[in-house]
PDB file of C-alpha atoms in Angstrom:
ATOM      1  CA  MET A 209     -40.987  -7.288  -7.176  1.00  0.00           C
ATOM      2  CA  SER A 210     -38.148  -4.940  -6.206  1.00  0.00           C
ATOM      3  CA  LEU A 211     -34.574  -5.998  -5.687  1.00  0.00           C
ATOM      4  CA  ALA A 212     -33.015  -5.738  -2.256  1.00  0.00           C
ATOM      5  CA  GLN A 213     -30.617  -2.841  -2.075  1.00  0.00           C
ATOM      6  CA  GLU A 214     -27.070  -3.455  -0.970  1.00  0.00           C
ATOM      7  CA  ARG A 215     -26.084  -1.371   2.033  1.00  0.00           C
ATOM      8  CA  LEU A 216     -23.558   1.368   1.373  1.00  0.00           C
ATOM      9  CA  TYR A 217     -21.069   1.887   4.182  1.00  0.00           C
ATOM     10  CA  THR A 218     -19.354   5.118   5.205  1.00  0.00           C
ATOM     11  CA  ILE A 219     -16.290   6.252   7.112  1.00  0.00           C
ATOM     12  CA  ASP A 220     -18.467   6.344  10.236  1.00  0.00           C
ATOM     13  CA  ASP A 221     -18.944   2.578   9.891  1.00  0.00           C
ATOM     14  CA  ILE A 222     -15.158   2.136   9.844  1.00  0.00           C
ATOM     15  CA  TYR A 223     -14.802   4.128  13.054  1.00  0.00           C
ATOM     16  CA  ASN A 224     -17.655   2.217  14.691  1.00  0.00           C
ATOM     17  CA  LEU A 225     -16.075  -1.215  14.177  1.00  0.00           C
ATOM     18  CA  PRO A 226     -15.324  -3.179  17.348  1.00  0.00           C
ATOM     19  CA  GLU A 227     -11.923  -2.504  18.900  1.00  0.00           C
ATOM     20  CA  GLY A 228      -9.210  -4.452  17.094  1.00  0.00           C
ATOM     21  CA  SER A 229     -11.235  -4.938  13.887  1.00  0.00           C
ATOM     22  CA  ARG A 230      -9.760  -3.668  10.652  1.00  0.00           C
ATOM     23  CA  ALA A 231     -11.530  -2.995   7.376  1.00  0.00           C
ATOM     24  CA  GLU A 232     -11.195  -0.945   4.227  1.00  0.00           C
ATOM     25  CA  LEU A 233     -13.951   0.994   2.494  1.00  0.00           C
ATOM     26  CA  VAL A 234     -14.079   0.992  -1.302  1.00  0.00           C
ATOM     27  CA  ASP A 235     -16.980   2.664  -3.075  1.00  0.00           C
ATOM     28  CA  GLY A 236     -19.310   2.110  -0.127  1.00  0.00           C
ATOM     29  CA  LYS A 237     -18.392  -1.559   0.319  1.00  0.00           C
ATOM     30  CA  LEU A 238     -16.734  -2.734   3.513  1.00  0.00           C
ATOM     31  CA  PHE A 239     -13.872  -5.248   3.238  1.00  0.00           C
ATOM     32  CA  MET A 240     -12.810  -6.843   6.508  1.00  0.00           C
ATOM     33  CA  MET A 241      -9.091  -7.519   6.917  1.00  0.00           C
ATOM     34  CA  ALA A 242      -7.537 -10.600   8.497  1.00  0.00           C
ATOM     35  CA  PRO A 243      -4.474 -10.227  10.704  1.00  0.00           C
ATOM     36  CA  PRO A 244      -1.264 -10.415   8.643  1.00  0.00           C
ATOM     37  CA  SER A 245       1.119 -13.370   8.862  1.00  0.00           C
ATOM     38  CA  ARG A 246       4.593 -13.160  10.362  1.00  0.00           C
ATOM     39  CA  LYS A 247       6.105 -13.410   6.853  1.00  0.00           C
ATOM     40  CA  HIS A 248       3.932 -10.513   5.691  1.00  0.00           C
ATOM     41  CA  GLN A 249       4.945  -8.386   8.675  1.00  0.00           C
ATOM     42  CA  THR A 250       8.633  -9.240   8.204  1.00  0.00           C
ATOM     43  CA  ILE A 251       8.508  -8.007   4.605  1.00  0.00           C
ATOM     44  CA  VAL A 252       6.705  -4.822   5.654  1.00  0.00           C
ATOM     45  CA  ARG A 253       9.232  -4.245   8.466  1.00  0.00           C
ATOM     46  CA  GLU A 254      12.238  -4.671   6.167  1.00  0.00           C
ATOM     47  CA  LEU A 255      10.791  -2.438   3.442  1.00  0.00           C
ATOM     48  CA  PHE A 256       9.723   0.246   5.908  1.00  0.00           C
ATOM     49  CA  SER A 257      13.141   0.177   7.562  1.00  0.00           C
ATOM     50  CA  SER A 258      14.972   0.605   4.239  1.00  0.00           C
ATOM     51  CA  ILE A 259      12.730   3.406   3.012  1.00  0.00           C
ATOM     52  CA  ASN A 260      12.591   5.272   6.314  1.00  0.00           C
ATOM     53  CA  SER A 261      16.375   5.025   6.802  1.00  0.00           C
ATOM     54  CA  TYR A 262      16.945   6.366   3.295  1.00  0.00           C
ATOM     55  CA  ILE A 263      14.632   9.335   3.869  1.00  0.00           C
ATOM     56  CA  LYS A 264      16.215  10.167   7.247  1.00  0.00           C
ATOM     57  CA  SER A 265      19.815   9.846   6.032  1.00  0.00           C
ATOM     58  CA  ASN A 266      19.056  12.121   3.061  1.00  0.00           C
ATOM     59  CA  SER A 267      17.131  14.687   5.130  1.00  0.00           C
ATOM     60  CA  GLY A 268      14.120  13.974   2.974  1.00  0.00           C
ATOM     61  CA  SER A 269      10.824  15.737   3.422  1.00  0.00           C
ATOM     62  CA  CYS A 270       8.635  12.679   2.800  1.00  0.00           C
ATOM     63  CA  GLU A 271       7.168  10.617   5.630  1.00  0.00           C
ATOM     64  CA  THR A 272       6.763   6.847   5.701  1.00  0.00           C
ATOM     65  CA  PHE A 273       3.919   5.041   7.464  1.00  0.00           C
ATOM     66  CA  PHE A 274       2.976   1.377   7.866  1.00  0.00           C
ATOM     67  CA  ALA A 275      -0.441  -0.171   8.424  1.00  0.00           C
ATOM     68  CA  PRO A 276      -2.659   0.441  10.142  1.00  0.00           C
ATOM     69  CA  PHE A 277      -2.465   3.979   8.767  1.00  0.00           C
ATOM     70  CA  ALA A 278      -5.580   5.592   7.303  1.00  0.00           C
ATOM     71  CA  VAL A 279      -5.496   6.809   3.728  1.00  0.00           C
ATOM     72  CA  PHE A 280      -8.618   8.645   2.588  1.00  0.00           C
ATOM     73  CA  LEU A 281      -8.725   8.490  -1.205  1.00  0.00           C
ATOM     74  CA  ASN A 282     -11.331  10.694  -2.891  1.00  0.00           C
ATOM     75  CA  GLU A 283     -12.801  12.293   0.220  1.00  0.00           C
ATOM     76  CA  ASN A 284     -14.880   9.803   2.211  1.00  0.00           C
ATOM     77  CA  ALA A 285     -15.708   7.286  -0.533  1.00  0.00           C
ATOM     78  CA  ASN A 286     -12.532   5.223  -0.176  1.00  0.00           C
ATOM     79  CA  TYR A 287     -10.620   4.442   2.994  1.00  0.00           C
ATOM     80  CA  VAL A 288      -7.635   2.069   2.750  1.00  0.00           C
ATOM     81  CA  GLU A 289      -4.772   0.984   4.968  1.00  0.00           C
ATOM     82  CA  PRO A 290      -1.811   0.305   2.653  1.00  0.00           C
ATOM     83  CA  ASP A 291       0.998  -1.788   4.082  1.00  0.00           C
ATOM     84  CA  ILE A 292       3.409   1.102   3.415  1.00  0.00           C
ATOM     85  CA  SER A 293       2.605   4.688   2.424  1.00  0.00           C
ATOM     86  CA  VAL A 294       5.129   7.378   1.536  1.00  0.00           C
ATOM     87  CA  ILE A 295       3.696  10.890   1.624  1.00  0.00           C
ATOM     88  CA  CYS A 296       5.732  13.862   0.418  1.00  0.00           C
ATOM     89  CA  ASP A 297       3.072  16.575   0.664  1.00  0.00           C
ATOM     90  CA  LYS A 298       2.765  17.400   4.380  1.00  0.00           C
ATOM     91  CA  ASN A 299      -0.520  19.215   3.684  1.00  0.00           C
ATOM     92  CA  LYS A 300      -2.135  15.812   3.101  1.00  0.00           C
ATOM     93  CA  LEU A 301      -1.297  14.643   6.632  1.00  0.00           C
ATOM     94  CA  THR A 302      -3.871  15.047   9.391  1.00  0.00           C
ATOM     95  CA  ASP A 303      -4.287  13.543  12.833  1.00  0.00           C
ATOM     96  CA  LYS A 304      -6.489  10.883  11.221  1.00  0.00           C
ATOM     97  CA  GLY A 305      -4.030   9.892   8.474  1.00  0.00           C
ATOM     98  CA  CYS A 306      -3.527  10.945   4.869  1.00  0.00           C
ATOM     99  CA  SER A 307      -6.190  12.900   3.021  1.00  0.00           C
ATOM    100  CA  GLY A 308      -5.505  12.237  -0.652  1.00  0.00           C
ATOM    101  CA  ALA A 309      -3.103  10.064  -2.572  1.00  0.00           C
ATOM    102  CA  PRO A 310       0.274   9.104  -1.101  1.00  0.00           C
ATOM    103  CA  ASP A 311       3.209   9.398  -3.490  1.00  0.00           C
ATOM    104  CA  TRP A 312       4.231   5.747  -3.131  1.00  0.00           C
ATOM    105  CA  ILE A 313       2.268   2.764  -1.860  1.00  0.00           C
ATOM    106  CA  ILE A 314       3.472  -0.787  -1.260  1.00  0.00           C
ATOM    107  CA  GLU A 315       1.044  -3.651  -0.678  1.00  0.00           C
ATOM    108  CA  VAL A 316       2.248  -7.098   0.414  1.00  0.00           C
ATOM    109  CA  VAL A 317      -0.177  -9.674  -0.932  1.00  0.00           C
ATOM    110  CA  SER A 318      -1.865 -12.010   1.531  1.00  0.00           C
ATOM    111  CA  PRO A 319      -4.003 -15.001   0.512  1.00  0.00           C
ATOM    112  CA  GLY A 320      -7.194 -13.042   1.183  1.00  0.00           C
ATOM    113  CA  SER A 321      -6.064  -9.775  -0.450  1.00  0.00           C
ATOM    114  CA  LYS A 322      -5.050 -10.875  -3.960  1.00  0.00           C
ATOM    115  CA  ARG A 323      -8.053  -9.557  -5.849  1.00  0.00           C
ATOM    116  CA  MET A 324      -8.064  -6.331  -3.849  1.00  0.00           C
ATOM    117  CA  ASP A 325      -4.312  -5.657  -4.295  1.00  0.00           C
ATOM    118  CA  TYR A 326      -3.983  -6.700  -7.948  1.00  0.00           C
ATOM    119  CA  TYR A 327      -7.188  -5.156  -9.298  1.00  0.00           C
ATOM    120  CA  THR A 328      -9.292  -2.946  -7.054  1.00  0.00           C
ATOM    121  CA  LYS A 329      -6.476  -1.037  -5.371  1.00  0.00           C
ATOM    122  CA  LEU A 330      -4.450  -0.829  -8.585  1.00  0.00           C
ATOM    123  CA  PHE A 331      -7.344   1.047 -10.216  1.00  0.00           C
ATOM    124  CA  LYS A 332      -8.129   3.169  -7.148  1.00  0.00           C
ATOM    125  CA  TYR A 333      -4.500   4.167  -6.566  1.00  0.00           C
ATOM    126  CA  ARG A 334      -3.911   5.074 -10.211  1.00  0.00           C
ATOM    127  CA  THR A 335      -7.075   7.183 -10.482  1.00  0.00           C
ATOM    128  CA  ALA A 336      -6.477   8.880  -7.101  1.00  0.00           C
ATOM    129  CA  GLY A 337      -3.036  10.134  -8.196  1.00  0.00           C
ATOM    130  CA  VAL A 338      -0.587   7.767  -6.492  1.00  0.00           C
ATOM    131  CA  ARG A 339       2.731   8.174  -8.323  1.00  0.00           C
ATOM    132  CA  GLU A 340       4.107   4.675  -7.711  1.00  0.00           C
ATOM    133  CA  TYR A 341       2.560   1.369  -6.564  1.00  0.00           C
ATOM    134  CA  TRP A 342       4.413  -1.833  -5.710  1.00  0.00           C
ATOM    135  CA  ILE A 343       2.644  -5.175  -5.304  1.00  0.00           C
ATOM    136  CA  VAL A 344       4.877  -7.597  -3.392  1.00  0.00           C
ATOM    137  CA  ASP A 345       3.699 -11.210  -3.681  1.00  0.00           C
ATOM    138  CA  PRO A 346       5.923 -13.516  -1.605  1.00  0.00           C
ATOM    139  CA  GLU A 347       4.002 -16.673  -2.588  1.00  0.00           C
ATOM    140  CA  LYS A 348       4.715 -16.031  -6.281  1.00  0.00           C
ATOM    141  CA  ASP A 349       8.249 -14.642  -5.684  1.00  0.00           C
ATOM    142  CA  HIS A 350       7.045 -11.628  -7.627  1.00  0.00           C
ATOM    143  CA  ILE A 351       7.111  -7.854  -7.323  1.00  0.00           C
ATOM    144  CA  LEU A 352       5.118  -5.688  -9.731  1.00  0.00           C
ATOM    145  CA  VAL A 353       6.164  -2.053  -9.932  1.00  0.00           C
ATOM    146  CA  TYR A 354       3.715   0.427 -11.410  1.00  0.00           C
ATOM    147  CA  ASN A 355       5.113   3.882 -12.070  1.00  0.00           C
ATOM    148  CA  PHE A 356       1.947   5.790 -12.933  1.00  0.00           C
ATOM    149  CA  GLU A 357       3.851   9.037 -13.407  1.00  0.00           C
ATOM    150  CA  LEU A 358       6.115   7.665 -16.145  1.00  0.00           C
ATOM    151  CA  GLU A 359       3.499   5.134 -17.283  1.00  0.00           C
ATOM    152  CA  TYR A 360       5.484   1.916 -17.062  1.00  0.00           C
ATOM    153  CA  THR A 361       5.251  -1.422 -15.283  1.00  0.00           C
ATOM    154  CA  ASP A 362       8.144  -3.734 -14.402  1.00  0.00           C
ATOM    155  CA  ASP A 363       8.294  -7.295 -13.051  1.00  0.00           C
ATOM    156  CA  TYR A 364      10.863  -8.442 -10.488  1.00  0.00           C
ATOM    157  CA  THR A 365      11.604 -11.347  -8.165  1.00  0.00           C
ATOM    158  CA  PHE A 366      12.996 -11.638  -4.642  1.00  0.00           C
ATOM    159  CA  SER A 367      16.494 -11.982  -6.141  1.00  0.00           C
ATOM    160  CA  ASP A 368      16.362  -8.490  -7.696  1.00  0.00           C
ATOM    161  CA  THR A 369      17.311  -5.007  -6.573  1.00  0.00           C
ATOM    162  CA  ILE A 370      14.598  -2.507  -7.427  1.00  0.00           C
ATOM    163  CA  LYS A 371      14.966   1.241  -7.865  1.00  0.00           C
ATOM    164  CA  ALA A 372      12.237   3.367  -6.320  1.00  0.00           C
ATOM    165  CA  GLY A 373      10.837   5.632  -9.015  1.00  0.00           C
ATOM    166  CA  ILE A 374      10.091   8.599  -6.758  1.00  0.00           C
ATOM    167  CA  TYR A 375      13.768   8.855  -5.717  1.00  0.00           C
ATOM    168  CA  ASP A 376      16.936   9.147  -7.794  1.00  0.00           C
ATOM    169  CA  ASP A 377      19.070   6.790  -5.743  1.00  0.00           C
ATOM    170  CA  LEU A 378      16.942   4.552  -3.496  1.00  0.00           C
ATOM    171  CA  TYR A 379      17.322   0.867  -4.269  1.00  0.00           C
ATOM    172  CA  ILE A 380      15.652  -1.989  -2.390  1.00  0.00           C
ATOM    173  CA  ASN A 381      17.587  -5.260  -2.437  1.00  0.00           C
ATOM    174  CA  PHE A 382      14.929  -7.961  -2.245  1.00  0.00           C
ATOM    175  CA  SER A 383      17.545 -10.721  -1.948  1.00  0.00           C
ATOM    176  CA  GLU A 384      18.339  -9.283   1.499  1.00  0.00           C
ATOM    177  CA  ILE A 385      14.656  -9.545   2.422  1.00  0.00           C
ATOM    178  CA  ALA A 386      14.567 -13.108   1.046  1.00  0.00           C
ATOM    179  CA  ALA A 387      17.580 -13.936   3.249  1.00  0.00           C
ATOM    180  CA  VAL A 388      15.753 -12.676   6.348  1.00  0.00           C
ATOM    181  CA  LEU A 389      12.766 -14.834   5.348  1.00  0.00           C
ATOM    182  CA  ASN A 390      14.970 -17.850   4.562  1.00  0.00           C
ATOM    183  CA  ILE A 391      13.490 -18.210   1.066  1.00  0.00           C
TER     184      ILE A 391
END
């Protein structure tokens, strides 16, 4: 008796999803995404605003994007939509998104994304060449910062100010975000 084979999905399957559906593709497996909560979107908005303002005011060459924004890691095998992507190499940007690893990725953990954000994406981002990865978990009052370039990890809370590793003088004050969220 032969075992049933699991279907492997492709980028074409992502593009053929019904309008309004969102999914990520990791090693041929399709992971459907639920709509984010208001709290999740507020955190993303505040982080994006801080990062984008910093880049603009310093005439930076990097570009900041928020989900849904396509990131094609490792050709067509892995398609993700990070909550925030900072891309400094303009050659990676296409009309479809980012082809290759962004320099900095931030994921805000949702109840349904914990395993993906803490394990699967951590591994995929590190091996693809992402320089820095932040996991923001509002339910745990916890921010994990992985600087893959300098090979260190730091733990923070929503009462901390965190320095972005890819910039010399960008600091994100999470207590200001907590104040917006009333936490």
